[in-house]
């Protein structure tokens, strides 16, 4: 497969009065043409900061890319000027944010908002952009485009606004689309529709997608590979099958244990992850998850674990994979989750069942 994005040793910090917040600490991942990579983790794990850094949307000051490479089609985006990035954003890389109302201009008709990137990046005439904008509205499932283009954002429902944002993001057929929790603010029925829409559009234009979410329930239906983030680092990465059927990191176990499923009959069976995420002004020594893990060993508090290879596609940052580590089994509820997962991921089973939209 062809790599369109290759992130190497990315560090992102924010310089605040209280000190330097090391929000992203040595992140490595890649994205191949036409695939979907889901990045999952709790709030504060660094997933949104990572993706905003890819688009160079980190406000400086206080934020900065401290170190690392963001190779997009072989070109490092990290040192580019703002003017150079403006030629890439919206044209070759696009982003869908969590709340569509923060992305749409409330004073501008949506037709003009869709036409803008087409005229700027594709150099289309006003008439050509108008025609293409109408086609995009139909593509994302909004009928009567001529009427819709004359309306303002407040005249649409939340799900319709998110469809408009998707249309804007896909207007120039970007090579990479970043979706930052695009369904969190929507109810489960609309959420499933938006996820299905993104899958259909991806097949049509062959765009690679980075899907950011705190909710593992939607991942099985949209992703090819999954990267689990904690404390500003990727602690486990693998295919969807590997993350759901053979998770190895205690934090991944914790996320799966707290995910409702048809096989969890009683609320008591769900397990919350104890404690709180680490203070990234003073990152913990050793394994960042050690203080919250019942499986932590002495070495977890002293040395940061390396990245262990489980398979060609599965990597885990945990001392539990060391050859001298004691053998531990994942919690029973993680095994139950395996049985409740769909055999194939084409049908949206988990997206609408017991999903936390918060």
mmCIF file of C-alpha atoms in Angstrom:
data_model
loop_
_atom_site.group_PDB
_atom_site.id
_atom_site.type_symbol
_atom_site.label_atom_id
_atom_site.label_comp_id
_atom_site.label_asym_id
_atom_site.label_seq_id
_atom_site.Cartn_x
_atom_site.Cartn_y
_atom_site.Cartn_z
ATOM 1 C CA UNK A 1 0.000 0.000 0.000
ATOM 2 C CA UNK A 2 1.043 3.603 -0.622
ATOM 3 C CA UNK A 3 1.709 5.794 2.427
ATOM 4 C CA UNK A 4 0.141 9.240 2.191
ATOM 5 C CA UNK A 5 1.105 10.289 5.727
ATOM 6 C CA UNK A 6 3.998 9.240 7.943
ATOM 7 C CA UNK A 7 4.317 10.824 11.396
ATOM 8 C CA UNK A 8 7.655 10.321 13.141
ATOM 9 C CA UNK A 9 8.521 11.112 16.779
ATOM 10 C CA UNK A 10 6.005 13.974 17.042
ATOM 11 C CA UNK A 11 6.222 16.152 20.167
ATOM 12 C CA UNK A 12 3.759 19.001 20.787
ATOM 13 C CA UNK A 13 3.950 21.291 23.831
ATOM 14 C CA UNK A 14 2.007 24.248 25.236
ATOM 15 C CA UNK A 15 3.906 26.888 27.195
ATOM 16 C CA UNK A 16 1.607 28.034 30.009
ATOM 17 C CA UNK A 17 2.196 30.050 33.196
ATOM 18 C CA UNK A 18 2.125 26.798 35.191
ATOM 19 C CA UNK A 19 4.813 25.274 32.968
ATOM 20 C CA UNK A 20 5.281 23.294 29.758
ATOM 21 C CA UNK A 21 2.387 20.939 29.004
ATOM 22 C CA UNK A 22 3.848 18.041 27.008
ATOM 23 C CA UNK A 23 0.585 17.186 25.256
ATOM 24 C CA UNK A 24 2.067 14.844 22.620
ATOM 25 C CA UNK A 25 5.190 12.865 23.464
ATOM 26 C CA UNK A 26 6.879 10.908 20.691
ATOM 27 C CA UNK A 27 3.965 9.799 18.540
ATOM 28 C CA UNK A 28 4.622 7.599 15.483
ATOM 29 C CA UNK A 29 2.033 6.363 13.001
ATOM 30 C CA UNK A 30 1.341 6.174 9.289
ATOM 31 C CA UNK A 31 -1.702 6.347 7.056
ATOM 32 C CA UNK A 32 -2.098 4.493 3.772
ATOM 33 C CA UNK A 33 -4.099 5.549 0.746
ATOM 34 C CA UNK A 34 -7.814 4.822 1.094
ATOM 35 C CA UNK A 35 -7.656 3.423 4.655
ATOM 36 C CA UNK A 36 -9.265 4.614 7.884
ATOM 37 C CA UNK A 37 -7.166 4.908 11.027
ATOM 38 C CA UNK A 38 -9.086 5.458 14.278
ATOM 39 C CA UNK A 39 -7.270 7.204 17.136
ATOM 40 C CA UNK A 40 -9.017 6.486 20.442
ATOM 41 C CA UNK A 41 -8.496 7.553 24.030
ATOM 42 C CA UNK A 42 -9.954 9.534 26.922
ATOM 43 C CA UNK A 43 -10.252 13.308 26.882
ATOM 44 C CA UNK A 44 -6.777 14.727 27.446
ATOM 45 C CA UNK A 45 -4.978 11.757 25.880
ATOM 46 C CA UNK A 46 -3.579 13.929 23.073
ATOM 47 C CA UNK A 47 -5.555 12.655 20.102
ATOM 48 C CA UNK A 48 -7.070 15.992 19.007
ATOM 49 C CA UNK A 49 -3.808 17.876 19.578
ATOM 50 C CA UNK A 50 -2.014 15.304 17.411
ATOM 51 C CA UNK A 51 -4.383 15.756 14.483
ATOM 52 C CA UNK A 52 -4.477 19.547 14.777
ATOM 53 C CA UNK A 53 -0.683 19.472 14.641
ATOM 54 C CA UNK A 54 -0.903 17.549 11.347
ATOM 55 C CA UNK A 55 -2.928 20.422 9.899
ATOM 56 C CA UNK A 56 -0.678 22.964 11.650
ATOM 57 C CA UNK A 57 -3.678 24.350 13.545
ATOM 58 C CA UNK A 58 -1.929 24.521 16.920
ATOM 59 C CA UNK A 59 -2.050 28.180 18.066
ATOM 60 C CA UNK A 60 1.507 29.472 18.482
ATOM 61 C CA UNK A 61 1.869 30.781 21.150
ATOM 62 C CA UNK A 62 1.218 28.960 23.418
ATOM 63 C CA UNK A 63 1.464 25.744 21.376
ATOM 64 C CA UNK A 64 4.381 24.532 19.278
ATOM 65 C CA UNK A 65 5.629 21.469 17.470
ATOM 66 C CA UNK A 66 8.696 20.820 19.579
ATOM 67 C CA UNK A 67 10.128 17.957 17.565
ATOM 68 C CA UNK A 68 9.312 15.396 14.876
ATOM 69 C CA UNK A 69 8.295 15.022 11.249
ATOM 70 C CA UNK A 70 4.894 15.088 9.523
ATOM 71 C CA UNK A 71 5.619 13.568 6.110
ATOM 72 C CA UNK A 72 2.747 14.153 3.702
ATOM 73 C CA UNK A 73 3.477 12.605 0.298
ATOM 74 C CA UNK A 74 7.132 12.671 1.386
ATOM 75 C CA UNK A 75 7.115 16.385 2.246
ATOM 76 C CA UNK A 76 7.643 17.453 5.867
ATOM 77 C CA UNK A 77 4.816 19.783 6.946
ATOM 78 C CA UNK A 78 6.329 20.658 10.331
ATOM 79 C CA UNK A 79 8.668 23.465 9.139
ATOM 80 C CA UNK A 80 6.324 24.947 6.487
ATOM 81 C CA UNK A 81 5.206 28.564 6.715
ATOM 82 C CA UNK A 82 1.557 29.504 7.252
ATOM 83 C CA UNK A 83 1.284 30.634 3.632
ATOM 84 C CA UNK A 84 2.558 27.255 2.406
ATOM 85 C CA UNK A 85 0.106 25.420 4.697
ATOM 86 C CA UNK A 86 -2.813 27.452 3.360
ATOM 87 C CA UNK A 87 -2.223 25.807 -0.023
ATOM 88 C CA UNK A 88 -2.536 22.351 1.575
ATOM 89 C CA UNK A 89 -5.425 22.847 4.022
ATOM 90 C CA UNK A 90 -8.784 22.288 2.410
ATOM 91 C CA UNK A 91 -7.210 21.094 -0.816
ATOM 92 C CA UNK A 92 -5.030 18.104 0.079
ATOM 93 C CA UNK A 93 -5.896 17.731 3.778
ATOM 94 C CA UNK A 94 -9.290 18.584 5.288
ATOM 95 C CA UNK A 95 -10.788 18.411 8.755
ATOM 96 C CA UNK A 96 -14.282 17.813 10.141
ATOM 97 C CA UNK A 97 -14.717 19.165 13.669
ATOM 98 C CA UNK A 98 -16.951 17.904 16.479
ATOM 99 C CA UNK A 99 -19.448 20.780 16.441
ATOM 100 C CA UNK A 100 -20.496 21.864 12.942
ATOM 101 C CA UNK A 101 -21.688 25.240 14.209
ATOM 102 C CA UNK A 102 -18.090 26.157 15.057
ATOM 103 C CA UNK A 103 -17.057 25.304 11.484
ATOM 104 C CA UNK A 104 -19.867 27.107 9.643
ATOM 105 C CA UNK A 105 -20.198 30.882 9.365
ATOM 106 C CA UNK A 106 -23.662 31.689 10.797
ATOM 107 C CA UNK A 107 -23.929 34.870 8.681
ATOM 108 C CA UNK A 108 -23.150 33.230 5.313
ATOM 109 C CA UNK A 109 -25.422 31.093 3.156
ATOM 110 C CA UNK A 110 -24.191 27.532 2.984
ATOM 111 C CA UNK A 111 -23.926 27.554 -0.806
ATOM 112 C CA UNK A 112 -21.278 30.261 -0.629
ATOM 113 C CA UNK A 113 -19.429 28.360 2.118
ATOM 114 C CA UNK A 114 -19.207 25.229 -0.040
ATOM 115 C CA UNK A 115 -18.229 27.236 -3.126
ATOM 116 C CA UNK A 116 -15.379 29.053 -1.351
ATOM 117 C CA UNK A 117 -12.787 26.211 -1.307
ATOM 118 C CA UNK A 118 -13.747 25.212 -4.853
ATOM 119 C CA UNK A 119 -13.026 28.709 -6.155
ATOM 120 C CA UNK A 120 -9.869 29.129 -4.065
ATOM 121 C CA UNK A 121 -8.181 25.731 -4.510
ATOM 122 C CA UNK A 122 -9.755 24.326 -7.673
ATOM 123 C CA UNK A 123 -9.844 27.713 -9.437
ATOM 124 C CA UNK A 124 -13.420 27.085 -10.578
ATOM 125 C CA UNK A 125 -15.542 29.926 -11.866
ATOM 126 C CA UNK A 126 -18.513 31.050 -9.798
ATOM 127 C CA UNK A 127 -20.908 29.154 -12.079
ATOM 128 C CA UNK A 128 -18.802 25.975 -12.010
ATOM 129 C CA UNK A 129 -18.426 26.161 -8.214
ATOM 130 C CA UNK A 130 -22.191 26.658 -7.827
ATOM 131 C CA UNK A 131 -22.894 23.548 -9.901
ATOM 132 C CA UNK A 132 -20.308 21.477 -8.009
ATOM 133 C CA UNK A 133 -21.640 22.677 -4.627
ATOM 134 C CA UNK A 134 -25.132 21.511 -5.586
ATOM 135 C CA UNK A 135 -23.707 18.108 -6.574
ATOM 136 C CA UNK A 136 -21.899 17.846 -3.234
ATOM 137 C CA UNK A 137 -25.102 18.535 -1.284
ATOM 138 C CA UNK A 138 -26.844 15.707 -3.116
ATOM 139 C CA UNK A 139 -23.794 13.489 -2.551
ATOM 140 C CA UNK A 140 -24.048 13.951 1.233
ATOM 141 C CA UNK A 141 -27.791 13.260 1.193
ATOM 142 C CA UNK A 142 -29.379 16.717 1.149
ATOM 143 C CA UNK A 143 -32.100 17.029 -1.481
ATOM 144 C CA UNK A 144 -33.366 20.176 -3.233
ATOM 145 C CA UNK A 145 -29.829 21.660 -3.349
ATOM 146 C CA UNK A 146 -30.776 24.903 -5.094
ATOM 147 C CA UNK A 147 -33.069 25.860 -2.223
ATOM 148 C CA UNK A 148 -30.660 24.565 0.418
ATOM 149 C CA UNK A 149 -27.767 26.629 -0.907
ATOM 150 C CA UNK A 150 -29.738 29.820 -0.191
ATOM 151 C CA UNK A 151 -30.257 28.908 3.469
ATOM 152 C CA UNK A 152 -28.190 29.759 6.557
ATOM 153 C CA UNK A 153 -26.710 27.206 9.022
ATOM 154 C CA UNK A 154 -29.398 27.822 11.683
ATOM 155 C CA UNK A 155 -32.040 26.559 9.230
ATOM 156 C CA UNK A 156 -30.587 23.024 9.332
ATOM 157 C CA UNK A 157 -30.663 20.291 11.982
ATOM 158 C CA UNK A 158 -27.458 19.126 13.687
ATOM 159 C CA UNK A 159 -27.141 16.086 11.427
ATOM 160 C CA UNK A 160 -27.753 18.184 8.310
ATOM 161 C CA UNK A 161 -25.120 20.716 9.401
ATOM 162 C CA UNK A 162 -22.615 17.919 9.850
ATOM 163 C CA UNK A 163 -23.407 16.713 6.319
ATOM 164 C CA UNK A 164 -22.718 20.242 5.040
ATOM 165 C CA UNK A 165 -19.362 20.299 6.868
ATOM 166 C CA UNK A 166 -18.511 16.936 5.280
ATOM 167 C CA UNK A 167 -19.420 18.363 1.855
ATOM 168 C CA UNK A 168 -17.083 21.327 2.425
ATOM 169 C CA UNK A 169 -14.280 19.040 3.642
ATOM 170 C CA UNK A 170 -14.616 16.766 0.606
ATOM 171 C CA UNK A 171 -15.108 19.549 -1.953
ATOM 172 C CA UNK A 172 -11.555 19.366 -3.300
ATOM 173 C CA UNK A 173 -11.190 15.562 -3.040
ATOM 174 C CA UNK A 174 -8.475 15.702 -0.348
ATOM 175 C CA UNK A 175 -5.970 12.890 0.025
ATOM 176 C CA UNK A 176 -6.416 12.930 3.831
ATOM 177 C CA UNK A 177 -9.588 13.697 5.788
ATOM 178 C CA UNK A 178 -9.351 14.176 9.560
ATOM 179 C CA UNK A 179 -12.639 13.650 11.423
ATOM 180 C CA UNK A 180 -12.396 14.906 15.025
ATOM 181 C CA UNK A 181 -15.262 13.197 16.888
ATOM 182 C CA UNK A 182 -17.714 14.158 14.116
ATOM 183 C CA UNK A 183 -20.677 12.282 15.609
ATOM 184 C CA UNK A 184 -20.305 12.992 19.348
ATOM 185 C CA UNK A 185 -22.947 15.752 19.420
ATOM 186 C CA UNK A 186 -25.492 13.688 17.445
ATOM 187 C CA UNK A 187 -28.071 11.153 18.596
ATOM 188 C CA UNK A 188 -27.342 7.500 17.871
ATOM 189 C CA UNK A 189 -29.625 7.224 14.838
ATOM 190 C CA UNK A 190 -28.071 10.238 13.084
ATOM 191 C CA UNK A 191 -24.641 9.106 14.265
ATOM 192 C CA UNK A 192 -25.013 5.778 12.440
ATOM 193 C CA UNK A 193 -26.167 7.591 9.288
ATOM 194 C CA UNK A 194 -23.177 9.957 9.324
ATOM 195 C CA UNK A 195 -20.746 7.075 9.830
ATOM 196 C CA UNK A 196 -22.315 5.141 6.975
ATOM 197 C CA UNK A 197 -22.171 8.255 4.791
ATOM 198 C CA UNK A 198 -18.447 8.712 5.475
ATOM 199 C CA UNK A 199 -17.772 5.077 4.545
ATOM 200 C CA UNK A 200 -19.695 5.421 1.280
ATOM 201 C CA UNK A 201 -17.965 8.671 0.336
ATOM 202 C CA UNK A 202 -14.545 7.216 1.144
ATOM 203 C CA UNK A 203 -15.139 4.373 -1.324
ATOM 204 C CA UNK A 204 -16.135 6.870 -4.024
ATOM 205 C CA UNK A 205 -13.167 9.264 -3.716
ATOM 206 C CA UNK A 206 -10.523 6.966 -2.136
ATOM 207 C CA UNK A 207 -9.671 9.440 0.623
ATOM 208 C CA UNK A 208 -7.641 8.255 3.629
ATOM 209 C CA UNK A 209 -9.386 9.078 6.918
ATOM 210 C CA UNK A 210 -8.098 9.681 10.434
ATOM 211 C CA UNK A 211 -11.081 9.216 12.752
ATOM 212 C CA UNK A 212 -10.723 10.653 16.260
ATOM 213 C CA UNK A 213 -13.033 9.301 18.968
ATOM 214 C CA UNK A 214 -13.264 8.535 22.674
ATOM 215 C CA UNK A 215 -15.835 5.860 21.868
ATOM 216 C CA UNK A 216 -14.643 2.383 20.926
ATOM 217 C CA UNK A 217 -18.237 1.499 20.057
ATOM 218 C CA UNK A 218 -18.034 3.280 16.698
ATOM 219 C CA UNK A 219 -14.546 2.080 15.790
ATOM 220 C CA UNK A 220 -15.440 -1.435 14.637
ATOM 221 C CA UNK A 221 -17.714 0.007 11.976
ATOM 222 C CA UNK A 222 -15.428 2.614 10.445
ATOM 223 C CA UNK A 223 -11.763 1.727 10.943
ATOM 224 C CA UNK A 224 -9.207 -0.519 9.284
ATOM 225 C CA UNK A 225 -6.591 0.111 11.978
ATOM 226 C CA UNK A 226 -6.746 1.546 15.504
ATOM 227 C CA UNK A 227 -4.215 3.558 17.523
ATOM 228 C CA UNK A 228 -4.898 3.795 21.273
ATOM 229 C CA UNK A 229 -3.535 6.985 22.902
ATOM 230 C CA UNK A 230 -2.824 7.654 26.559
ATOM 231 C CA UNK A 231 -0.802 10.400 28.228
ATOM 232 C CA UNK A 232 0.267 11.918 24.912
ATOM 233 C CA UNK A 233 1.607 8.608 23.553
ATOM 234 C CA UNK A 234 0.308 5.785 21.365
ATOM 235 C CA UNK A 235 0.295 2.754 23.661
ATOM 236 C CA UNK A 236 -1.180 0.179 21.280
ATOM 237 C CA UNK A 237 -1.814 0.030 17.553
ATOM 238 C CA UNK A 238 -3.184 -2.726 15.361
ATOM 239 C CA UNK A 239 -5.918 -3.777 12.978
ATOM 240 C CA UNK A 240 -9.520 -3.634 14.200
ATOM 241 C CA UNK A 241 -9.466 -7.402 14.736
ATOM 242 C CA UNK A 242 -6.263 -7.218 16.793
ATOM 243 C CA UNK A 243 -7.474 -4.390 19.034
ATOM 244 C CA UNK A 244 -10.897 -5.935 19.705
ATOM 245 C CA UNK A 245 -10.040 -9.644 19.718
ATOM 246 C CA UNK A 246 -6.466 -9.631 21.001
ATOM 247 C CA UNK A 247 -5.853 -6.405 22.995
ATOM 248 C CA UNK A 248 -2.617 -6.467 24.979
ATOM 249 C CA UNK A 249 -2.317 -3.114 26.810
ATOM 250 C CA UNK A 250 -4.106 -2.690 30.191
ATOM 251 C CA UNK A 251 -5.437 0.694 29.052
ATOM 252 C CA UNK A 252 -7.048 -0.895 25.985
ATOM 253 C CA UNK A 253 -8.561 -3.482 28.316
ATOM 254 C CA UNK A 254 -9.937 -0.633 30.425
ATOM 255 C CA UNK A 255 -11.531 1.077 27.427
ATOM 256 C CA UNK A 256 -13.134 -2.176 26.270
ATOM 257 C CA UNK A 257 -14.311 -3.000 29.800
ATOM 258 C CA UNK A 258 -16.184 0.297 30.048
ATOM 259 C CA UNK A 259 -17.953 -0.106 26.684
ATOM 260 C CA UNK A 260 -21.594 -1.267 26.893
ATOM 261 C CA UNK A 261 -22.539 -4.189 24.675
ATOM 262 C CA UNK A 262 -25.492 -6.563 24.202
ATOM 263 C CA UNK A 263 -23.732 -9.201 26.363
ATOM 264 C CA UNK A 264 -23.284 -6.950 29.413
ATOM 265 C CA UNK A 265 -26.565 -7.722 31.182
ATOM 266 C CA UNK A 266 -25.941 -5.761 34.341
ATOM 267 C CA UNK A 267 -24.532 -2.299 34.791
ATOM 268 C CA UNK A 268 -22.279 -3.665 37.525
ATOM 269 C CA UNK A 269 -20.361 -5.653 34.959
ATOM 270 C CA UNK A 270 -19.021 -2.486 33.327
ATOM 271 C CA UNK A 271 -15.693 -1.370 34.788
ATOM 272 C CA UNK A 272 -14.545 2.220 35.062
ATOM 273 C CA UNK A 273 -10.843 2.984 34.771
ATOM 274 C CA UNK A 274 -9.775 4.192 38.235
ATOM 275 C CA UNK A 275 -7.920 7.458 38.780
ATOM 276 C CA UNK A 276 -7.344 10.329 36.372
ATOM 277 C CA UNK A 277 -5.064 10.948 33.371
ATOM 278 C CA UNK A 278 -1.494 12.034 34.194
ATOM 279 C CA UNK A 279 -0.347 15.616 34.690
ATOM 280 C CA UNK A 280 1.546 16.365 31.479
ATOM 281 C CA UNK A 281 3.313 19.365 32.993
ATOM 282 C CA UNK A 282 5.167 16.777 35.051
ATOM 283 C CA UNK A 283 4.775 13.504 33.095
ATOM 284 C CA UNK A 284 5.206 10.418 35.265
ATOM 285 C CA UNK A 285 8.417 8.467 35.180
ATOM 286 C CA UNK A 286 8.102 5.069 33.514
ATOM 287 C CA UNK A 287 4.763 3.894 32.122
ATOM 288 C CA UNK A 288 2.247 6.772 32.175
ATOM 289 C CA UNK A 289 -0.609 4.336 32.872
ATOM 290 C CA UNK A 290 1.098 2.597 35.812
ATOM 291 C CA UNK A 291 -0.683 4.564 38.567
ATOM 292 C CA UNK A 292 -4.086 3.501 37.202
ATOM 293 C CA UNK A 293 -3.217 -0.095 36.331
ATOM 294 C CA UNK A 294 -3.825 -3.089 38.581
ATOM 295 C CA UNK A 295 -1.226 -4.951 36.487
ATOM 296 C CA UNK A 296 1.620 -2.468 37.098
ATOM 297 C CA UNK A 297 5.002 -3.909 38.089
ATOM 298 C CA UNK A 298 7.936 -2.200 39.800
ATOM 299 C CA UNK A 299 9.643 -1.490 36.480
ATOM 300 C CA UNK A 300 6.543 0.412 35.284
ATOM 301 C CA UNK A 301 7.325 3.156 37.800
ATOM 302 C CA UNK A 302 10.996 3.361 36.823
ATOM 303 C CA UNK A 303 11.414 2.914 33.060
ATOM 304 C CA UNK A 304 9.269 3.794 30.079
ATOM 305 C CA UNK A 305 8.405 0.582 28.198
ATOM 306 C CA UNK A 306 9.590 0.087 24.616
ATOM 307 C CA UNK A 307 7.229 -0.695 21.752
ATOM 308 C CA UNK A 308 6.870 -4.480 21.502
ATOM 309 C CA UNK A 309 5.933 -6.146 18.212
ATOM 310 C CA UNK A 310 3.089 -8.659 18.475
ATOM 311 C CA UNK A 311 2.643 -9.011 14.709
ATOM 312 C CA UNK A 312 3.541 -7.065 11.575
ATOM 313 C CA UNK A 313 0.582 -4.770 12.275
ATOM 314 C CA UNK A 314 0.225 -5.001 16.066
ATOM 315 C CA UNK A 315 2.500 -3.055 18.456
ATOM 316 C CA UNK A 316 2.154 -2.513 22.201
ATOM 317 C CA UNK A 317 3.974 -0.179 24.604
ATOM 318 C CA UNK A 318 3.840 -2.255 27.799
ATOM 319 C CA UNK A 319 6.282 -4.148 30.004
ATOM 320 C CA UNK A 320 3.708 -6.959 30.185
ATOM 321 C CA UNK A 321 5.017 -8.118 26.823
ATOM 322 C CA UNK A 322 8.559 -8.553 28.130
ATOM 323 C CA UNK A 323 9.627 -12.195 28.092
ATOM 324 C CA UNK A 324 10.224 -12.131 31.874
ATOM 325 C CA UNK A 325 6.887 -10.495 32.728
ATOM 326 C CA UNK A 326 4.244 -12.620 34.476
ATOM 327 C CA UNK A 327 1.412 -13.879 32.295
ATOM 328 C CA UNK A 328 -1.838 -12.008 32.917
ATOM 329 C CA UNK A 329 -5.243 -12.536 31.340
ATOM 330 C CA UNK A 330 -7.470 -9.622 30.268
ATOM 331 C CA UNK A 331 -10.556 -9.003 32.432
ATOM 332 C CA UNK A 332 -13.533 -11.300 31.862
ATOM 333 C CA UNK A 333 -15.618 -8.462 30.429
ATOM 334 C CA UNK A 334 -13.057 -7.968 27.631
ATOM 335 C CA UNK A 335 -13.607 -11.611 26.666
ATOM 336 C CA UNK A 336 -17.380 -10.993 26.680
ATOM 337 C CA UNK A 337 -16.889 -8.032 24.339
ATOM 338 C CA UNK A 338 -15.162 -10.350 21.843
ATOM 339 C CA UNK A 339 -18.261 -12.526 21.616
ATOM 340 C CA UNK A 340 -20.568 -9.543 21.082
ATOM 341 C CA UNK A 341 -18.594 -8.040 18.187
ATOM 342 C CA UNK A 342 -19.962 -8.472 14.667
ATOM 343 C CA UNK A 343 -18.323 -11.027 12.426
ATOM 344 C CA UNK A 344 -17.932 -8.443 9.673
ATOM 345 C CA UNK A 345 -17.820 -4.703 10.110
ATOM 346 C CA UNK A 346 -19.974 -3.695 7.153
ATOM 347 C CA UNK A 347 -23.227 -3.687 9.098
ATOM 348 C CA UNK A 348 -23.391 -0.901 11.744
ATOM 349 C CA UNK A 349 -24.088 -3.008 14.801
ATOM 350 C CA UNK A 350 -22.140 -1.243 17.563
ATOM 351 C CA UNK A 351 -22.660 2.282 16.272
ATOM 352 C CA UNK A 352 -26.224 2.451 17.469
ATOM 353 C CA UNK A 353 -26.213 0.161 20.533
ATOM 354 C CA UNK A 354 -25.394 1.555 23.946
ATOM 355 C CA UNK A 355 -23.160 4.284 22.516
ATOM 356 C CA UNK A 356 -22.086 7.143 24.757
ATOM 357 C CA UNK A 357 -22.686 10.368 22.851
ATOM 358 C CA UNK A 358 -21.323 12.599 25.576
#
